[in-house]
Amino acid sequence: MIRLTKKKMMASPSAKSGFVGQQENGPTRFRIFLPAVLFFMAGICWSAAAESKKAEVSPVPKMRKNDLTPLSDAVKPISAHSPYQDGDCSLCHQNKDRSNPGPIVKQVNAVCLDCHDDFAKVMARKSSHVPAKVNCVSCHNPHNSMQPKLLVEESETLCLSCHTAISNLVANAQVKHDALNVDHKCVNCHNPHAANVEHLLTRLPYDLCVGCHGKDGVTDHDGKVLTNIKKLLAENPHQHGPVQDKDCSACHTPHGGNNFRLLTKEYPAQFYSPYDPKLYALCFDCHEESMVKDPKTTTLTKFRNGDQNLHYVHVNKDERGRTCRACHEVHASQQVHQIRDAVPYGRNGYMLKVNFTQTATGGTCAQTCHVTRSYTNSPVPVQVKTDALPPKSP
Amino acid sequence: MRCRPSLHSYMRRLAYLAAGGMLWSFSALAFANAPLGSVIENFLMPSLAGGSQSLLSDSNVSVFIFIKPGQEHSNQAMAQIAACEKEMTGKPVHWCAIVSDRIPKAEVEADVKAAGLAMPVLIDQGDTLYGKLGVILHPVIGITDKDRRLVAYQPFAKVNFHAFVQAQIRHALKEITDEELAELLKPTAATLGGDASVAHRYFRLAEKQFQSTNYSQALLNINKSLEKNFTAEAAALRSRIIAAQGGKIEVVVPAEAVGQGAEAGVKSVAPVGVIEKPSNSK
């Protein structure tokens, strides 16, 4: 049996083209066949990439080229492809002879799908990985490998070799997400072939996150015990919009970041803070900044007494401005608008009841932070500047 | 005479109730002053391009999106809505975007152009519509039916926003059913592998090896397939392989199925997974 060394392989024309694993002195027809296959593949890659671009901008335009040489007989592989192991070369190649298998009988993925035909259904999912769609050997060695699943490299290294922006983000993040380093790493959340959710996520973000954050005793990278979100939501019916929408990624960046709790943007960590819009960048990603900037309003918030904007009154101060967290829970609470049940007070963190009550025309905060005060928001006349169209005739 | 509903009709009602429940769980969010199902008042509003345009259509499905040019989420949403608008060209949908008159016109025009939005952009003077509906955030989409009833509310989502919006519009157009909408709003998990999948691959390999008369390998692989997941198709192939080898044709029943509903007279000749090597095996 002729076994090619890596040195020999890299010197061969097939190796340069990325198609390795063939006999170096193969038949002439193979030399003619190979460019044709490459040309055909390039066409497929181009059309698949163009097709994929329509649906979502691919962050990785190039395909990996791997050394697909079988391992030396002296090495015991971690995973081996059954046809190769059985010596049944002709299932994929032209010849049954292991020392002279010849070229593969069809385009790479067509050969793979002959047996892995269940992947046709998988790849029909809404979001698919371009390398999986056009070239299985971008990630898998069809013979054998020192990695599970015939992967050409360790899974995380393999993913990050193309996804360099994520690689840089992970490397430079001040706040790390342990999910990237445990169990199946990238595959904890992503399906490398195809998925029904964008970014190849196997489920919607919330359903993925509670896989870990729906348990007691989970700690962050620095060892701090984190809230069991599943339990929190089960006990608190009034939930923040993105939580209801299962979109944890609206506020958290899963690959790592520079803000505490992996927040995508700045958010005040303290109860009091001088008002600076930059500190509220996270909130203002969705909520209107003028809600805390305008002293008077009849449209921007219902937390107003007449036209006096009470968000402005609480938040917009040069020194001890109350931050969002002073009154609102970020995920969920027992009260409407995610109003907190109690706020921490003093060095020992004594929980002071907020005593908020919603009324038909506003609300009341009974004596806690201040004396009991009520507000009313409905009877202020609104100057309508739009022209109402006549009602639709029945 | 009133007929008694059949079991099938009960099942169908239950399925509708379940689908309704699924939809309800997605429809809890809405504008603060306009819950889902409420009729939205129509307005003539000044347009960015000049003149005035109506907010809603009185005869078609309407999609209106509150945007804030310059805001990251709004710019992302605008690009995705522009794609959605293009994909749904020709459908009876009335589109419009709404911006506050606080934002300079040039800034709005630049961002709208960059996103490729073709729909009219209406100016909300003094944030009147924003306050009237109780919008509280940007970007957010409202969808009304031909009777101007609010049928969907979709705030921006970092993941699957385009799919969610398109699904809600198609549902409003009655192109998809409640069940299909529920599936699009909560897509099926895309898990990897599993025994059935691995078994199927061994089956396909065995089938190919059987075709190429490599019976001994075919038998090994079909046994691996049956070990992972018993299917009648795989069992039948195993029998064919053994027959081709000149062995006795067997009826293979998974060991756990014997005595648990397996038909009388059908006997487990060999437990699945045990490879019986016929005497004349190649």
XYZ file of C-alpha atoms in Angstrom:
676
model
C 0.000 0.000 0.000
C 1.378 3.414 -0.925
C 1.087 5.828 1.977
C 2.014 9.374 1.252
C 3.974 11.370 3.737
C 2.855 14.911 4.425
C 6.002 16.200 2.701
C 5.164 14.288 -0.455
C 1.576 15.359 -0.300
C 2.350 19.042 0.002
C 4.611 18.789 -3.014
C 1.903 17.290 -5.151
C -0.339 19.489 -7.329
C -3.380 18.080 -5.615
C -2.059 19.118 -2.237
C -1.503 22.671 -3.392
C -5.068 22.821 -4.507
C -6.295 21.548 -1.195
C -7.303 18.172 -2.571
C -4.974 15.820 -0.858
C -5.188 12.230 0.076
C -4.827 10.956 -3.479
C -1.963 8.924 -4.864
C 0.834 11.190 -6.096
C 1.445 9.330 -9.345
C -2.210 8.901 -10.149
C -3.594 8.159 -13.588
C -3.469 10.899 -16.249
C -7.227 11.149 -16.310
C -7.101 12.224 -12.674
C -4.798 15.132 -13.555
C -7.336 16.224 -16.156
C -10.238 15.497 -13.888
C -8.948 17.463 -10.916
C -8.957 20.938 -12.518
C -12.439 20.218 -13.823
C -13.610 19.288 -10.337
C -11.951 22.376 -8.885
C -13.562 24.589 -11.486
C -16.934 23.023 -10.787
C -16.457 23.381 -7.027
C -15.397 26.996 -7.357
C -18.600 27.623 -9.271
C -20.658 25.953 -6.574
C -18.833 27.866 -3.837
C -19.428 31.120 -5.640
C -23.123 30.500 -6.250
C -23.721 29.178 -2.733
C -21.857 32.116 -1.252
C -23.880 34.530 -3.377
C -27.089 32.797 -2.338
C -26.113 32.937 1.290
C -25.232 36.623 0.994
C -28.817 37.319 0.094
C -30.050 35.888 3.375
C -27.296 37.094 5.670
C -23.924 38.681 5.172
C -21.379 35.919 5.604
C -18.600 37.050 7.918
C -16.212 34.489 6.424
C -16.002 34.621 2.659
C -13.181 32.115 2.187
C -13.225 28.349 2.492
C -10.630 26.502 4.534
C -8.281 24.168 2.756
C -7.155 21.211 4.773
C -4.674 18.404 4.580
C -6.995 15.434 4.186
C -4.266 12.789 4.191
C -5.154 9.709 6.251
C -3.176 9.340 9.458
C -0.155 7.089 9.497
C -0.923 3.457 10.378
C 1.246 3.889 13.472
C -1.204 6.415 14.929
C -4.458 5.349 16.524
C -7.121 7.798 15.395
C -9.806 9.195 17.701
C -12.363 8.905 14.959
C -12.362 7.036 11.673
C -14.773 7.028 8.766
C -16.377 3.616 8.426
C -15.847 3.209 4.656
C -12.142 4.055 5.067
C -11.850 1.787 8.073
C -13.537 -1.034 6.143
C -11.142 -0.481 3.230
C -14.122 0.253 1.012
C -12.427 3.087 -0.949
C -14.694 2.633 -3.968
C -17.668 3.952 -2.014
C -16.167 7.411 -2.516
C -13.279 6.943 -4.951
C -13.112 5.454 -8.406
C -10.985 2.474 -7.365
C -11.346 -0.026 -4.579
C -7.551 -0.258 -4.316
C -6.387 1.504 -1.164
C -2.983 2.145 -2.703
C -4.562 3.696 -5.774
C -8.018 5.004 -4.926
C -8.153 7.556 -7.761
C -10.355 10.625 -7.678
C -13.666 10.767 -5.890
C -16.641 9.732 -7.975
C -18.715 12.905 -7.547
C -18.498 16.402 -6.144
C -17.448 16.173 -2.470
C -20.769 16.927 -0.818
C -22.661 14.737 -3.262
C -20.455 11.824 -2.214
C -21.045 12.568 1.465
C -24.805 12.934 1.069
C -24.979 9.497 -0.553
C -24.779 7.989 2.916
C -25.435 11.063 5.053
C -28.658 11.746 3.189
C -30.370 12.918 6.372
C -28.226 16.052 6.003
C -30.236 17.160 2.988
C -33.062 17.892 5.426
C -30.685 19.467 7.938
C -29.155 21.758 5.328
C -32.597 22.913 4.212
C -32.984 24.785 7.512
C -33.319 28.556 7.358
C -29.789 29.392 8.428
C -26.981 27.254 7.025
C -23.205 27.290 7.351
C -21.701 27.987 3.935
C -18.723 25.593 4.340
C -21.123 22.794 5.284
C -23.298 23.625 2.323
C -20.537 23.535 -0.250
C -17.648 21.517 1.113
C -17.904 19.086 4.033
C -14.127 18.640 3.955
C -13.731 22.259 5.099
C -14.101 20.856 8.602
C -14.048 17.043 8.309
C -11.359 14.656 7.175
C -13.110 11.894 5.226
C -10.548 9.271 6.314
C -9.663 9.565 9.989
C -8.680 12.130 12.572
C -7.131 12.769 15.951
C -10.317 14.699 16.804
C -13.852 13.438 17.386
C -16.337 13.612 14.512
C -13.495 13.432 11.978
C -12.796 17.129 12.545
C -9.600 18.398 10.990
C -8.760 20.385 14.147
C -9.974 20.822 17.701
C -13.496 22.240 17.346
C -12.957 25.684 18.897
C -9.659 26.181 17.025
C -11.393 25.106 13.852
C -14.252 27.608 14.256
C -12.015 30.476 15.278
C -9.579 29.867 12.423
C -12.185 31.417 10.116
C -14.205 33.494 12.589
C -11.313 35.764 13.451
C -13.464 38.668 14.668
C -14.968 36.379 17.318
C -11.506 35.046 18.077
C -10.237 38.586 18.756
C -13.304 39.429 20.808
C -12.872 36.323 22.952
C -9.156 36.924 23.413
C -9.490 40.583 24.369
C -12.703 40.510 26.406
C -12.303 41.771 29.965
C -15.401 39.863 30.998
C -15.347 36.221 29.906
C -18.240 33.862 29.298
C -17.445 30.396 30.576
C -19.908 28.778 28.166
C -17.253 29.183 25.477
C -14.819 26.928 27.274
C -16.938 24.131 28.695
C -18.465 20.965 27.239
C -18.801 21.336 23.476
C -17.575 24.953 23.405
C -18.954 26.728 20.291
C -21.287 23.809 19.680
C -22.934 24.433 23.068
C -24.990 27.078 21.281
C -24.326 26.764 17.556
C -25.084 23.988 15.120
C -22.130 23.974 12.706
C -24.259 22.674 9.851
C -27.573 24.506 9.876
C -30.257 25.762 12.234
C -33.690 27.314 12.298
C -32.433 30.379 14.161
C -30.010 33.005 12.846
C -26.291 32.739 13.549
C -26.719 28.949 13.489
C -28.092 29.027 17.026
C -29.688 25.736 17.935
C -32.483 27.533 19.809
C -33.640 31.082 20.527
C -31.199 32.855 22.866
C -33.263 32.520 26.052
C -33.772 28.787 25.554
C -30.025 28.382 25.151
C -29.085 30.608 28.086
C -31.359 28.912 30.612
C -29.620 25.656 29.775
C -27.012 26.917 32.279
C -28.613 30.009 33.808
C -31.749 28.102 34.726
C -29.917 26.238 37.484
C -29.028 27.132 41.059
C -25.399 27.687 41.964
C -24.048 28.666 38.552
C -21.096 31.023 38.977
C -19.554 33.569 36.655
C -15.934 33.604 35.499
C -14.916 35.282 38.765
C -16.801 32.827 40.936
C -19.811 35.014 41.773
C -23.037 33.034 42.116
C -25.513 34.011 39.414
C -29.294 34.228 39.559
C -31.337 31.254 38.449
C -33.161 33.135 35.696
C -35.694 30.402 35.037
C -36.764 30.455 38.682
C -36.757 34.254 38.777
C -39.071 34.454 35.778
C -41.355 31.760 37.122
C -41.805 33.774 40.326
C -42.076 37.229 38.765
C -44.800 37.777 36.178
C -43.888 41.286 35.000
C -40.985 40.824 32.635
C -38.811 43.161 30.607
C -39.655 43.138 26.871
C -36.489 41.403 25.626
C -36.935 38.750 28.327
C -40.490 38.104 27.135
C -39.164 37.997 23.596
C -36.480 35.462 24.629
C -33.815 37.841 23.344
C -31.093 37.801 26.023
C -28.685 39.027 23.350
C -30.534 42.364 23.300
C -28.536 43.281 26.431
C -25.854 40.600 26.824
C -23.007 39.710 24.517
C -22.451 35.952 24.651
C -18.862 35.811 23.385
C -17.405 38.131 26.022
C -17.161 41.877 26.435
C -15.894 44.784 28.451
C -18.960 45.614 30.532
C -19.957 43.870 33.732
C -22.423 40.978 33.363
C -21.471 40.788 29.683
C -23.712 43.770 28.952
C -23.458 44.967 25.371
C -23.093 48.597 26.413
C -22.624 50.721 29.505
C -25.160 50.588 32.288
C -24.695 52.089 35.768
C -23.760 49.421 38.266
C -24.656 51.655 41.238
C -27.855 52.932 42.817
C -26.830 56.602 42.483
C -25.005 58.217 39.606
C -24.674 61.691 38.153
C -26.703 61.834 34.952
C -24.564 61.133 31.917
C -26.265 59.680 28.823
C -23.147 57.613 28.065
C -23.742 55.616 31.249
C -27.164 54.597 29.965
C -26.056 53.530 26.493
C -27.560 50.085 27.052
C -31.003 51.428 27.947
C -30.978 54.037 25.192
C -30.393 51.299 22.638
C -34.166 50.864 22.856
C -35.603 53.502 25.185
C -35.876 57.133 24.208
C -33.225 59.292 25.826
C -35.534 62.298 25.905
C -37.606 60.332 28.439
C -35.032 61.374 31.064
C -33.774 64.517 29.326
C -36.942 66.575 28.940
C -38.211 68.157 32.196
C -41.711 68.377 30.754
C -43.590 65.928 28.524
C -47.033 64.605 27.824
C -45.973 61.930 25.369
C -42.622 60.379 26.287
C -43.565 58.626 29.517
C -46.546 57.825 31.677
C -44.407 58.391 34.763
C -45.322 62.041 34.929
C -47.441 64.249 37.097
C -49.369 66.265 34.572
C -46.592 67.340 32.274
C -43.854 67.131 34.913
C -41.554 64.320 33.802
C -40.851 62.192 36.894
C -38.173 60.143 35.136
C -36.319 63.422 34.661
C -36.902 64.330 38.315
C -35.422 61.052 39.568
C -32.621 60.416 37.099
C -31.396 63.680 35.679
C -29.305 65.083 38.553
C -25.758 66.336 38.666
C -24.862 64.237 41.705
C -27.205 61.708 43.276
C -29.280 60.829 40.243
C -31.213 57.575 40.717
C -30.161 55.064 38.110
C -32.671 52.790 36.330
C -31.884 49.980 38.763
C -32.954 52.148 41.716
C -36.605 51.583 40.823
C -36.690 48.882 38.110
C -35.710 45.236 38.091
C -33.926 44.472 34.850
C -35.366 41.027 34.224
C -38.672 40.672 36.036
C -40.584 41.713 39.115
C -43.850 41.282 40.973
C -45.079 44.713 39.923
C -45.926 46.405 36.631
C -43.145 48.196 34.737
C -40.697 45.859 36.532
C -40.873 48.163 39.586
C -38.758 46.717 42.374
C -40.383 45.381 45.459
C -37.613 46.839 47.635
C -34.332 48.695 47.302
C -31.103 48.103 49.220
C -30.449 50.694 51.924
C -27.364 51.331 54.006
C -24.113 49.425 54.294
C -25.784 46.210 55.385
C -28.062 46.154 52.379
C -31.307 46.424 54.364
C -34.143 46.065 51.885
C -36.426 49.066 52.010
C -39.904 48.493 50.560
C -40.760 50.683 47.559
C -44.534 50.505 48.195
C -45.534 51.445 44.675
C -49.198 51.190 43.776
C -50.513 51.665 40.279
C -53.750 53.637 39.986
C -56.113 54.191 37.068
C -54.554 57.558 36.336
C -50.976 57.068 37.510
C -49.551 55.738 40.746
C -48.388 56.274 44.312
C -45.158 55.594 46.135
C -45.876 55.324 49.858
C -43.262 56.643 52.285
C -39.920 54.946 51.800
C -37.357 56.925 49.831
C -39.498 60.027 50.295
C -42.849 60.947 51.807
C -45.881 59.427 50.125
C -46.384 61.003 46.733
C -48.874 60.367 43.972
C -48.881 61.275 40.339
C -51.519 61.486 37.696
C -50.829 61.253 33.987
C -54.045 61.094 32.021
C -56.053 64.316 32.183
C -53.494 66.539 30.464
C -54.866 67.669 27.119
C -52.684 66.615 24.210
C -52.245 69.014 21.365
C -52.858 66.785 18.387
C -50.755 67.909 15.475
C -51.735 65.114 13.130
C -54.965 65.204 11.173
C -57.220 62.320 12.120
C -58.803 60.685 9.108
C -62.561 60.092 9.192
C -63.469 56.721 10.696
C -63.727 53.853 8.269
C -67.284 53.346 7.037
C -68.717 49.951 8.000
C -80.426 17.858 14.083
C -77.204 18.583 15.828
C -74.496 16.002 15.321
C -72.284 14.899 18.142
C -68.750 16.093 17.485
C -66.418 13.288 16.545
C -63.192 12.465 18.404
C -61.359 13.901 15.426
C -63.153 17.234 15.816
C -62.323 17.310 19.559
C -58.692 16.644 18.726
C -58.741 19.436 16.164
C -60.238 21.867 18.690
C -57.600 20.878 21.201
C -54.902 21.489 18.603
C -56.366 24.946 17.860
C -56.475 25.728 21.585
C -52.852 24.648 21.959
C -51.818 26.751 18.959
C -53.814 29.675 20.357
C -52.009 29.256 23.658
C -48.658 29.299 21.900
C -49.574 32.476 20.041
C -50.855 34.107 23.206
C -47.523 33.523 24.862
C -45.904 35.579 22.090
C -48.520 38.296 22.050
C -48.245 39.543 25.621
C -46.272 42.597 24.499
C -47.981 45.553 22.898
C -48.015 49.335 22.801
C -48.773 50.760 26.246
C -51.961 52.480 25.042
C -52.958 50.087 22.264
C -53.304 46.437 23.230
C -53.393 43.719 20.607
C -56.823 43.538 19.034
C -57.556 47.246 19.507
C -58.454 49.381 16.497
C -55.787 51.963 15.699
C -56.916 55.402 14.638
C -55.718 56.400 11.179
C -53.898 59.679 10.597
C -52.660 61.774 7.756
C -49.071 62.639 8.609
C -46.464 64.784 6.913
C -44.056 62.754 4.824
C -40.290 63.143 4.649
C -40.592 63.308 0.856
C -43.145 66.121 1.088
C -46.941 66.171 1.222
C -48.799 63.879 3.563
C -49.497 60.163 3.737
C -51.892 58.068 5.766
C -50.499 55.967 8.577
C -52.653 52.937 7.835
C -54.564 51.435 4.961
C -58.304 51.003 5.227
C -58.333 47.969 2.972
C -55.008 46.188 3.367
C -52.624 44.929 5.995
C -50.505 47.831 7.308
C -46.998 47.663 8.717
C -45.668 50.704 10.567
C -42.258 50.921 12.139
C -41.113 53.506 14.660
C -37.457 54.215 13.976
C -34.810 56.501 15.373
C -32.105 57.098 12.783
C -28.643 57.111 14.311
C -29.601 54.522 16.921
C -27.781 51.214 16.342
C -30.828 48.966 16.705
C -32.924 51.208 14.468
C -30.321 51.147 11.736
C -30.083 47.351 11.959
C -33.878 47.077 11.938
C -34.224 49.427 8.958
C -31.855 47.293 6.870
C -33.785 44.143 7.731
C -37.169 45.759 7.123
C -35.924 47.068 3.784
C -35.054 43.484 2.822
C -38.461 42.334 4.042
C -40.198 45.072 2.054
C -38.335 44.040 -1.084
C -39.087 40.344 -0.614
C -42.769 41.102 -0.166
C -43.092 43.393 -3.177
C -46.432 42.907 -4.861
C -48.245 41.762 -1.731
C -51.138 43.906 -0.500
C -49.206 45.522 2.343
C -49.206 49.227 3.250
C -45.795 50.124 4.669
C -44.574 53.220 6.487
C -41.833 54.272 8.851
C -42.322 56.910 11.532
C -39.635 59.255 12.854
C -39.743 61.969 15.462
C -39.522 65.549 14.236
C -36.691 66.003 16.767
C -34.274 64.262 14.400
C -32.778 66.486 11.694
C -34.251 65.766 8.267
C -30.830 65.308 6.636
C -29.875 62.673 9.211
C -33.114 60.774 8.619
C -32.704 60.929 4.853
C -29.124 59.658 5.011
C -29.949 56.680 7.243
C -33.095 55.766 5.322
C -31.118 55.835 2.079
C -28.286 53.771 3.554
C -30.744 51.137 4.770
C -32.524 51.042 1.423
C -36.000 51.693 2.816
C -38.438 52.300 -0.027
C -41.528 52.914 2.123
C -42.721 56.440 2.939
C -41.243 57.970 6.076
C -43.779 59.906 8.139
C -42.863 62.688 10.546
C -44.339 62.421 14.020
C -44.650 66.049 15.056
C -44.150 66.536 18.774
C -44.034 62.731 19.184
C -47.830 62.846 19.186
C -48.407 59.395 17.701
C -45.615 58.012 19.897
C -47.431 59.286 22.982
C -50.894 58.353 21.746
C -49.962 54.702 21.222
C -47.607 54.594 24.224
C -44.631 53.412 22.190
C -41.841 53.753 24.816
C -39.081 52.243 22.662
C -37.376 52.169 19.275
C -37.432 50.401 16.942
C -40.791 48.726 17.131
C -43.264 47.475 14.554
C -47.033 47.401 14.605
C -49.090 45.389 12.133
C -52.782 46.013 11.556
C -55.285 44.042 9.497
C -57.619 45.530 6.902
C -59.935 46.661 9.713
C -57.017 48.571 11.344
C -56.990 46.131 14.246
C -53.558 45.728 15.789
C -52.702 42.082 15.096
C -48.985 42.055 15.899
C -46.442 44.010 17.875
C -42.781 43.293 17.273
C -39.995 45.151 19.038
C -36.482 44.784 17.682
C -34.738 41.494 18.382
C -31.026 40.855 17.913
C -31.781 37.359 16.668
C -34.347 36.342 14.017
C -35.926 39.824 13.741
C -36.360 39.554 9.976
C -37.933 36.096 10.310
C -40.277 37.270 13.072
C -41.475 40.318 11.131
C -41.972 38.400 7.920
C -43.863 35.654 9.740
C -46.177 38.177 11.442
C -46.920 39.923 8.129
C -47.582 36.626 6.343
C -49.888 35.621 9.171
C -51.757 38.929 8.903
C -52.081 38.270 5.163
C -53.437 34.798 6.049
C -50.647 33.153 4.064
C -49.681 31.010 7.036
C -51.721 29.357 9.756
C -51.526 29.937 13.508
C -49.486 26.745 13.866
C -47.032 27.822 11.167
C -46.660 31.219 12.824
C -46.006 29.577 16.183
C -43.286 27.423 14.584
C -41.640 30.476 13.003
C -41.766 32.452 16.249
C -40.379 29.559 18.238
C -38.366 27.476 15.780
C -37.726 23.813 16.411
C -34.402 23.161 18.115
C -31.657 22.172 15.689
C -29.930 19.500 17.703
C -26.978 17.545 16.417
C -26.809 13.851 15.646
C -28.574 11.317 17.819
C -28.809 7.548 17.636
C -31.395 7.507 14.863
C -29.147 9.634 12.690
C -26.052 7.495 13.309
C -28.086 4.318 12.735
C -29.313 5.671 9.428
C -25.750 6.280 8.239
C -24.732 2.727 9.114
C -27.810 1.532 7.284
C -26.891 3.495 4.152
C -23.320 2.198 4.317
C -24.494 -1.376 4.743
C -26.862 -0.930 1.834
C -24.008 0.225 -0.414
C -21.742 -2.582 0.758
C -24.554 -5.061 0.124
C -24.938 -3.703 -3.412
C -21.207 -4.113 -3.997
C -21.447 -7.708 -2.628
C -19.244 -6.898 0.355
C -21.610 -8.918 2.546
C -19.412 -9.394 5.603
C -18.869 -5.620 6.073
C -22.503 -4.974 5.210
C -23.559 -7.348 7.992
C -21.245 -5.684 10.495
C -22.588 -2.254 9.655
C -26.253 -3.228 9.600
C -25.777 -4.739 13.052
C -24.298 -1.434 14.245
C -27.316 0.325 12.759
C -29.734 -1.989 14.559
C -27.831 -1.546 17.808
C -28.300 2.204 17.600
C -31.889 2.223 16.412
C -34.091 -0.668 15.426
C -36.076 -0.132 12.228
C -37.983 -2.648 10.144
C -36.091 -1.411 7.070
C -32.719 -2.188 8.654
C -33.934 -5.561 9.909
C -35.112 -6.436 6.413
C -31.738 -5.477 4.946
C -30.004 -7.635 7.539
C -32.134 -10.595 6.449
C -31.274 -9.931 2.806
C -27.569 -9.780 3.595
C -27.694 -13.047 5.500
C -29.712 -14.647 2.724
C -27.160 -13.452 0.180
C -24.478 -15.077 2.264
C -26.476 -18.282 2.071
C -27.593 -18.156 5.674
C -31.037 -18.648 7.167
C -33.430 -15.733 6.838
C -34.450 -14.530 10.287
C -37.157 -12.384 11.702
C -35.438 -10.056 14.097
C -37.442 -8.441 16.840
C -35.752 -6.132 19.325
C -35.233 -8.002 22.583
C -37.198 -5.449 24.609
C -40.189 -5.766 22.266
C -40.689 -9.491 22.971
C -43.534 -9.869 25.433
C -44.382 -6.171 25.121
C -46.813 -6.248 22.266
C -44.723 -8.167 19.777
C -46.955 -10.476 17.765
C -47.244 -14.083 18.831
C -45.297 -16.412 16.616
C -42.648 -13.867 15.886
C -39.596 -14.927 17.702
C -36.390 -13.099 18.486
C -33.902 -15.437 16.869
C -30.932 -13.338 17.887
C -30.910 -10.303 20.118
C -30.152 -7.186 18.136
C -26.496 -6.376 18.272
C -25.285 -9.951 18.433
C -23.632 -10.765 15.158
C -24.544 -14.208 13.955
C -21.927 -15.420 11.571
C -23.440 -17.841 9.066
C -21.338 -20.908 8.358
C -20.685 -19.955 4.740
C -20.016 -16.300 5.442
C -17.463 -14.683 3.114
